[in-house]
Amino acid sequence: MRVPELLIPASSLEVLKTAVIFGADAVYIGGEAFGLRAKAKNFSMEDMKEGIQFAHEHNVRVYVTANILAHNGDLPGVEEYFKELKEIGPDALIISDPGVFMIAKRVCPEIEIHISTQANNTNYGTYRFWHELGAKRVVSARELSMKEIKEIRSNIPDDLEIETFVHGAMCISYSGRCLLSNYFTGRDANQGACTHPCRWKYAVMEESRPGEYLPVYENERGTYIFNSKDLCMIGHIPDLIDAGIDSFKIEGRMKTALYVATVARTYRKAIDDYLKDPVLYEKNMPWYLDQISNCTYRQFTTGFFYGKPDSEAQIYDSNTYVKEYTYLGIVGGSNAEGLYRIEQRNKFSVGETIEIMKPNGDNIKAKVLRIVNEEGGEQESAPHPKQVLYIDLGVPMEQYDILRRKEDA
């Protein structure tokens, strides 16, 4: 049995550290260029270096995305970028473009190359092609079924790894190759600038009746004709392992630390429980399902794993995210008074009850007893995002614990 890697996304150094502490085996990140999440905060070279060092100290690997579909003018910059990456030593580069692939092989041959899902990897012949060129891993297209992945596994070399998305947003276009964003806004999804027009509401207008908009309904449930539910495979870990998948990939390189902590912690426990005892995994299923619903998400689907999705996977009451918890901050070190440092992310006040989310799976309710600013002044509330504060919750905490507040239904 292959023991799967849990691969978690990170949008910033803070989120990378959260992913590492909350159970990732590997983290994938984007630099400031040549990745497909231009709107994500992404990593400066300095942050990337610190993040790789932090991850390696915790025996966690780091992969850097460089998966744009490059134009002529991109290639000289790609070469210089890879020379910089060579110096800081990520464990792999995630690449989709053959030209970029050849530059990586020449400039930094010691760094593994993983082939991005953007390369439309849908058959074992494609996997073999990339393996013969020197790729260590291929990321499967989201359109593959469990049966197809299993067939790929049996028709490729044992040392070629399969990485597969198991959780997160689904793109409506084949392997993410969408032209809507470029057409509507001039921002190219394949150059990292997607504006997510699949999440917009649409209407039709008849040519001879300008200004008269008719809403587009697939049925009475809504107008979101391109909008997919989110993928969630937490209840199907045995099938994923049986298919021979080496890396379980979570989507979400623009998500918060709370989202990353929640998903990483839940999948970590589910994988470990199953490997320890399949009965334990089944017994703890209610906990996994409850926890995975505690972060911002759309309704869930199993995508293409068990056959082509029907209309139920694409239409629902609205396209809005369900939000169970609000992210308040990450716990830092403590000061001489025993107060814990946080960089606050959303408002909370003295007297209210919040929750401490710990990497081991515990969620501890605690009352906010004190809030003190950097100048030592007492505050009744924390209204300003990113303000550095020192707080007392009446219980001991550890660095990288997450603070959150449950919202009323």
PDB file of C-alpha atoms in Angstrom, residues 128-316:
ATOM      1  CA  ARG A 128       5.024   7.903 -19.659  1.00  0.00           C
ATOM      2  CA  PHE A 129       5.959  10.774 -21.984  1.00  0.00           C
ATOM      3  CA  TRP A 130       6.719  13.104 -19.071  1.00  0.00           C
ATOM      4  CA  HIS A 131       8.514  10.346 -17.155  1.00  0.00           C
ATOM      5  CA  GLU A 132      10.850   9.690 -20.095  1.00  0.00           C
ATOM      6  CA  LEU A 133      11.664  13.416 -20.177  1.00  0.00           C
ATOM      7  CA  GLY A 134      12.593  13.311 -16.492  1.00  0.00           C
ATOM      8  CA  ALA A 135       9.453  14.286 -14.552  1.00  0.00           C
ATOM      9  CA  LYS A 136       9.156  12.784 -11.078  1.00  0.00           C
ATOM     10  CA  ARG A 137       5.400  13.318 -10.707  1.00  0.00           C
ATOM     11  CA  VAL A 138       2.338  14.067 -12.831  1.00  0.00           C
ATOM     12  CA  VAL A 139      -0.784  15.801 -11.505  1.00  0.00           C
ATOM     13  CA  SER A 140      -3.874  14.128 -12.889  1.00  0.00           C
ATOM     14  CA  ALA A 141      -6.564  16.075 -14.690  1.00  0.00           C
ATOM     15  CA  ARG A 142      -9.617  16.676 -12.519  1.00  0.00           C
ATOM     16  CA  GLU A 143     -11.748  15.021 -15.214  1.00  0.00           C
ATOM     17  CA  LEU A 144     -10.400  11.515 -14.461  1.00  0.00           C
ATOM     18  CA  SER A 145     -12.438   8.838 -12.728  1.00  0.00           C
ATOM     19  CA  MET A 146     -11.107   6.576  -9.976  1.00  0.00           C
ATOM     20  CA  LYS A 147     -11.117   3.704 -12.489  1.00  0.00           C
ATOM     21  CA  GLU A 148      -8.998   5.705 -14.964  1.00  0.00           C
ATOM     22  CA  ILE A 149      -6.480   6.706 -12.285  1.00  0.00           C
ATOM     23  CA  LYS A 150      -6.160   3.088 -11.211  1.00  0.00           C
ATOM     24  CA  GLU A 151      -5.562   2.077 -14.846  1.00  0.00           C
ATOM     25  CA  ILE A 152      -2.887   4.771 -15.186  1.00  0.00           C
ATOM     26  CA  ARG A 153      -1.180   3.486 -12.031  1.00  0.00           C
ATOM     27  CA  SER A 154      -0.977  -0.041 -13.466  1.00  0.00           C
ATOM     28  CA  ASN A 155       0.497   1.215 -16.762  1.00  0.00           C
ATOM     29  CA  ILE A 156       3.269   3.554 -15.569  1.00  0.00           C
ATOM     30  CA  PRO A 157       6.595   2.959 -13.790  1.00  0.00           C
ATOM     31  CA  ASP A 158       6.403   2.488 -10.016  1.00  0.00           C
ATOM     32  CA  ASP A 159       8.714   5.431  -9.427  1.00  0.00           C
ATOM     33  CA  LEU A 160       6.456   7.885 -11.299  1.00  0.00           C
ATOM     34  CA  GLU A 161       4.171   9.536  -8.768  1.00  0.00           C
ATOM     35  CA  ILE A 162       0.492  10.433  -9.225  1.00  0.00           C
ATOM     36  CA  GLU A 163      -0.794  13.593  -7.575  1.00  0.00           C
ATOM     37  CA  THR A 164      -4.562  14.190  -7.519  1.00  0.00           C
ATOM     38  CA  PHE A 165      -6.819  16.967  -6.259  1.00  0.00           C
ATOM     39  CA  VAL A 166      -9.070  15.638  -3.487  1.00  0.00           C
ATOM     40  CA  HIS A 167     -10.580  18.837  -2.049  1.00  0.00           C
ATOM     41  CA  GLY A 168     -11.449  22.378  -3.073  1.00  0.00           C
ATOM     42  CA  ALA A 169     -12.893  24.479  -5.871  1.00  0.00           C
ATOM     43  CA  MET A 170     -13.574  22.902  -9.259  1.00  0.00           C
ATOM     44  CA  CYS A 171     -12.927  24.808 -12.494  1.00  0.00           C
ATOM     45  CA  ILE A 172     -15.702  24.595 -15.104  1.00  0.00           C
ATOM     46  CA  SER A 173     -13.188  24.421 -17.953  1.00  0.00           C
ATOM     47  CA  TYR A 174     -11.210  21.351 -18.997  1.00  0.00           C
ATOM     48  CA  SER A 175      -8.145  21.077 -16.747  1.00  0.00           C
ATOM     49  CA  GLY A 176      -8.516  24.757 -15.906  1.00  0.00           C
ATOM     50  CA  ARG A 177      -7.969  25.997 -19.468  1.00  0.00           C
ATOM     51  CA  CYS A 178     -10.632  28.694 -19.381  1.00  0.00           C
ATOM     52  CA  LEU A 179     -10.983  31.610 -21.827  1.00  0.00           C
ATOM     53  CA  LEU A 180     -13.885  33.428 -20.133  1.00  0.00           C
ATOM     54  CA  SER A 181     -11.704  35.695 -17.994  1.00  0.00           C
ATOM     55  CA  ASN A 182      -9.573  36.796 -20.928  1.00  0.00           C
ATOM     56  CA  TYR A 183     -12.637  37.406 -23.104  1.00  0.00           C
ATOM     57  CA  PHE A 184     -14.583  39.440 -20.542  1.00  0.00           C
ATOM     58  CA  THR A 185     -11.807  41.342 -18.769  1.00  0.00           C
ATOM     59  CA  GLY A 186      -8.577  40.903 -20.715  1.00  0.00           C
ATOM     60  CA  ARG A 187      -7.083  39.018 -17.757  1.00  0.00           C
ATOM     61  CA  ASP A 188      -5.697  35.675 -18.852  1.00  0.00           C
ATOM     62  CA  ALA A 189      -6.466  32.702 -16.603  1.00  0.00           C
ATOM     63  CA  ASN A 190      -3.544  30.830 -18.176  1.00  0.00           C
ATOM     64  CA  GLN A 191      -1.204  33.651 -17.177  1.00  0.00           C
ATOM     65  CA  GLY A 192      -2.358  33.644 -13.548  1.00  0.00           C
ATOM     66  CA  ALA A 193      -4.942  36.444 -13.657  1.00  0.00           C
ATOM     67  CA  CYS A 194      -8.321  34.649 -13.600  1.00  0.00           C
ATOM     68  CA  THR A 195     -11.261  36.832 -12.497  1.00  0.00           C
ATOM     69  CA  HIS A 196     -13.509  33.764 -11.910  1.00  0.00           C
ATOM     70  CA  PRO A 197     -16.356  34.707 -14.277  1.00  0.00           C
ATOM     71  CA  CYS A 198     -17.747  31.193 -13.675  1.00  0.00           C
ATOM     72  CA  ARG A 199     -18.969  32.550 -10.315  1.00  0.00           C
ATOM     73  CA  TRP A 200     -20.917  35.464 -11.843  1.00  0.00           C
ATOM     74  CA  LYS A 201     -24.660  35.675 -12.392  1.00  0.00           C
ATOM     75  CA  TYR A 202     -25.747  35.739 -16.041  1.00  0.00           C
ATOM     76  CA  ALA A 203     -28.761  36.972 -18.018  1.00  0.00           C
ATOM     77  CA  VAL A 204     -29.643  36.951 -21.720  1.00  0.00           C
ATOM     78  CA  MET A 205     -30.639  39.968 -23.806  1.00  0.00           C
ATOM     79  CA  GLU A 206     -32.564  39.674 -27.074  1.00  0.00           C
ATOM     80  CA  GLU A 207     -30.936  41.701 -29.876  1.00  0.00           C
ATOM     81  CA  SER A 208     -34.029  43.764 -30.746  1.00  0.00           C
ATOM     82  CA  ARG A 209     -34.844  44.500 -27.081  1.00  0.00           C
ATOM     83  CA  PRO A 210     -31.693  46.169 -25.701  1.00  0.00           C
ATOM     84  CA  GLY A 211     -31.759  46.744 -21.970  1.00  0.00           C
ATOM     85  CA  GLU A 212     -34.260  43.959 -21.270  1.00  0.00           C
ATOM     86  CA  TYR A 213     -32.445  41.294 -19.304  1.00  0.00           C
ATOM     87  CA  LEU A 214     -33.854  37.805 -18.837  1.00  0.00           C
ATOM     88  CA  PRO A 215     -32.299  35.756 -16.027  1.00  0.00           C
ATOM     89  CA  VAL A 216     -30.726  32.450 -17.025  1.00  0.00           C
ATOM     90  CA  TYR A 217     -32.248  29.596 -15.038  1.00  0.00           C
ATOM     91  CA  GLU A 218     -31.200  25.977 -15.377  1.00  0.00           C
ATOM     92  CA  ASN A 219     -34.103  25.270 -13.054  1.00  0.00           C
ATOM     93  CA  GLU A 220     -35.829  26.997 -10.141  1.00  0.00           C
ATOM     94  CA  ARG A 221     -32.711  26.741  -7.971  1.00  0.00           C
ATOM     95  CA  GLY A 222     -30.576  29.422  -9.528  1.00  0.00           C
ATOM     96  CA  THR A 223     -28.769  31.260 -12.309  1.00  0.00           C
ATOM     97  CA  TYR A 224     -25.216  30.091 -11.703  1.00  0.00           C
ATOM     98  CA  ILE A 225     -24.786  28.178 -14.939  1.00  0.00           C
ATOM     99  CA  PHE A 226     -21.007  27.729 -14.758  1.00  0.00           C
ATOM    100  CA  ASN A 227     -20.683  27.286 -11.003  1.00  0.00           C
ATOM    101  CA  SER A 228     -19.536  23.944  -9.598  1.00  0.00           C
ATOM    102  CA  LYS A 229     -19.834  22.639  -6.097  1.00  0.00           C
ATOM    103  CA  ASP A 230     -16.539  22.143  -4.247  1.00  0.00           C
ATOM    104  CA  LEU A 231     -14.747  18.805  -4.379  1.00  0.00           C
ATOM    105  CA  CYS A 232     -14.587  16.873  -1.090  1.00  0.00           C
ATOM    106  CA  MET A 233     -13.220  13.326  -0.829  1.00  0.00           C
ATOM    107  CA  ILE A 234     -12.830  13.059   2.955  1.00  0.00           C
ATOM    108  CA  GLY A 235     -15.297  10.155   2.962  1.00  0.00           C
ATOM    109  CA  HIS A 236     -13.458   8.217   0.239  1.00  0.00           C
ATOM    110  CA  ILE A 237      -9.859   7.917   1.503  1.00  0.00           C
ATOM    111  CA  PRO A 238      -9.811   4.088   1.035  1.00  0.00           C
ATOM    112  CA  ASP A 239     -10.697   4.377  -2.678  1.00  0.00           C
ATOM    113  CA  LEU A 240      -8.060   7.076  -3.241  1.00  0.00           C
ATOM    114  CA  ILE A 241      -5.360   4.934  -1.644  1.00  0.00           C
ATOM    115  CA  ASP A 242      -6.534   1.825  -3.496  1.00  0.00           C
ATOM    116  CA  ALA A 243      -6.253   3.714  -6.803  1.00  0.00           C
ATOM    117  CA  GLY A 244      -2.515   4.149  -6.192  1.00  0.00           C
ATOM    118  CA  ILE A 245      -2.450   7.929  -5.725  1.00  0.00           C
ATOM    119  CA  ASP A 246       0.800   9.153  -4.144  1.00  0.00           C
ATOM    120  CA  SER A 247      -0.216  12.694  -3.198  1.00  0.00           C
ATOM    121  CA  PHE A 248      -3.599  14.027  -2.024  1.00  0.00           C
ATOM    122  CA  LYS A 249      -3.703  17.645  -3.158  1.00  0.00           C
ATOM    123  CA  ILE A 250      -5.886  20.313  -1.567  1.00  0.00           C
ATOM    124  CA  GLU A 251      -6.906  23.270  -3.760  1.00  0.00           C
ATOM    125  CA  GLY A 252      -6.848  26.793  -2.338  1.00  0.00           C
ATOM    126  CA  ARG A 253      -3.735  28.930  -2.783  1.00  0.00           C
ATOM    127  CA  MET A 254      -5.816  32.046  -2.038  1.00  0.00           C
ATOM    128  CA  LYS A 255      -7.387  30.763   1.187  1.00  0.00           C
ATOM    129  CA  THR A 256      -6.923  31.953   4.784  1.00  0.00           C
ATOM    130  CA  ALA A 257      -4.885  30.303   7.511  1.00  0.00           C
ATOM    131  CA  LEU A 258      -8.153  29.180   9.143  1.00  0.00           C
ATOM    132  CA  TYR A 259      -9.247  27.343   5.993  1.00  0.00           C
ATOM    133  CA  VAL A 260      -5.828  25.743   5.558  1.00  0.00           C
ATOM    134  CA  ALA A 261      -5.627  24.699   9.216  1.00  0.00           C
ATOM    135  CA  THR A 262      -9.124  23.192   9.131  1.00  0.00           C
ATOM    136  CA  VAL A 263      -8.656  21.198   5.937  1.00  0.00           C
ATOM    137  CA  ALA A 264      -5.089  20.087   6.743  1.00  0.00           C
ATOM    138  CA  ARG A 265      -5.986  18.946  10.251  1.00  0.00           C
ATOM    139  CA  THR A 266      -9.090  17.040   9.100  1.00  0.00           C
ATOM    140  CA  TYR A 267      -7.445  15.206   6.186  1.00  0.00           C
ATOM    141  CA  ARG A 268      -4.363  14.488   8.319  1.00  0.00           C
ATOM    142  CA  LYS A 269      -6.466  12.726  10.939  1.00  0.00           C
ATOM    143  CA  ALA A 270      -8.594  10.903   8.348  1.00  0.00           C
ATOM    144  CA  ILE A 271      -5.525   9.548   6.516  1.00  0.00           C
ATOM    145  CA  ASP A 272      -3.741   8.566   9.727  1.00  0.00           C
ATOM    146  CA  ASP A 273      -6.851   6.931  11.187  1.00  0.00           C
ATOM    147  CA  TYR A 274      -7.423   4.861   8.053  1.00  0.00           C
ATOM    148  CA  LEU A 275      -3.795   3.706   7.877  1.00  0.00           C
ATOM    149  CA  LYS A 276      -3.957   2.752  11.556  1.00  0.00           C
ATOM    150  CA  ASP A 277      -7.328   0.997  11.402  1.00  0.00           C
ATOM    151  CA  PRO A 278     -10.085   1.244   8.749  1.00  0.00           C
ATOM    152  CA  VAL A 279     -12.680   0.690  11.493  1.00  0.00           C
ATOM    153  CA  LEU A 280     -11.358   3.753  13.349  1.00  0.00           C
ATOM    154  CA  TYR A 281     -11.669   5.778  10.142  1.00  0.00           C
ATOM    155  CA  GLU A 282     -15.328   4.788   9.727  1.00  0.00           C
ATOM    156  CA  LYS A 283     -16.020   5.445  13.406  1.00  0.00           C
ATOM    157  CA  ASN A 284     -14.579   8.983  13.198  1.00  0.00           C
ATOM    158  CA  MET A 285     -16.373   9.890   9.949  1.00  0.00           C
ATOM    159  CA  PRO A 286     -18.928  12.171  11.704  1.00  0.00           C
ATOM    160  CA  TRP A 287     -16.024  14.178  13.178  1.00  0.00           C
ATOM    161  CA  TYR A 288     -14.330  14.597   9.785  1.00  0.00           C
ATOM    162  CA  LEU A 289     -17.558  15.721   8.127  1.00  0.00           C
ATOM    163  CA  ASP A 290     -18.340  18.145  10.927  1.00  0.00           C
ATOM    164  CA  GLN A 291     -14.840  19.638  10.944  1.00  0.00           C
ATOM    165  CA  ILE A 292     -14.558  19.983   7.168  1.00  0.00           C
ATOM    166  CA  SER A 293     -17.786  22.003   7.203  1.00  0.00           C
ATOM    167  CA  ASN A 294     -16.308  24.438   9.727  1.00  0.00           C
ATOM    168  CA  CYS A 295     -14.515  26.541   7.142  1.00  0.00           C
ATOM    169  CA  THR A 296     -15.712  28.611   4.226  1.00  0.00           C
ATOM    170  CA  TYR A 297     -16.937  26.361   1.443  1.00  0.00           C
ATOM    171  CA  ARG A 298     -19.552  25.766  -1.203  1.00  0.00           C
ATOM    172  CA  GLN A 299     -21.674  22.633  -1.158  1.00  0.00           C
ATOM    173  CA  PHE A 300     -19.715  19.455  -1.824  1.00  0.00           C
ATOM    174  CA  THR A 301     -19.376  16.980  -4.689  1.00  0.00           C
ATOM    175  CA  THR A 302     -17.145  13.998  -5.511  1.00  0.00           C
ATOM    176  CA  GLY A 303     -16.428  15.522  -8.925  1.00  0.00           C
ATOM    177  CA  PHE A 304     -15.502  13.045 -11.681  1.00  0.00           C
ATOM    178  CA  PHE A 305     -14.175  10.286  -9.408  1.00  0.00           C
ATOM    179  CA  TYR A 306     -17.295   8.116  -9.720  1.00  0.00           C
ATOM    180  CA  GLY A 307     -18.323   9.035 -13.238  1.00  0.00           C
ATOM    181  CA  LYS A 308     -19.244  12.244 -15.000  1.00  0.00           C
ATOM    182  CA  PRO A 309     -21.060  14.680 -12.693  1.00  0.00           C
ATOM    183  CA  ASP A 310     -24.732  15.287 -13.385  1.00  0.00           C
ATOM    184  CA  SER A 311     -26.614  18.548 -12.940  1.00  0.00           C
ATOM    185  CA  GLU A 312     -26.704  18.088  -9.171  1.00  0.00           C
ATOM    186  CA  ALA A 313     -22.964  18.784  -9.046  1.00  0.00           C
ATOM    187  CA  GLN A 314     -23.349  22.164 -10.704  1.00  0.00           C
ATOM    188  CA  ILE A 315     -26.554  23.854  -9.584  1.00  0.00           C
ATOM    189  CA  TYR A 316     -27.732  24.738  -6.130  1.00  0.00           C
TER     190      TYR A 316
END
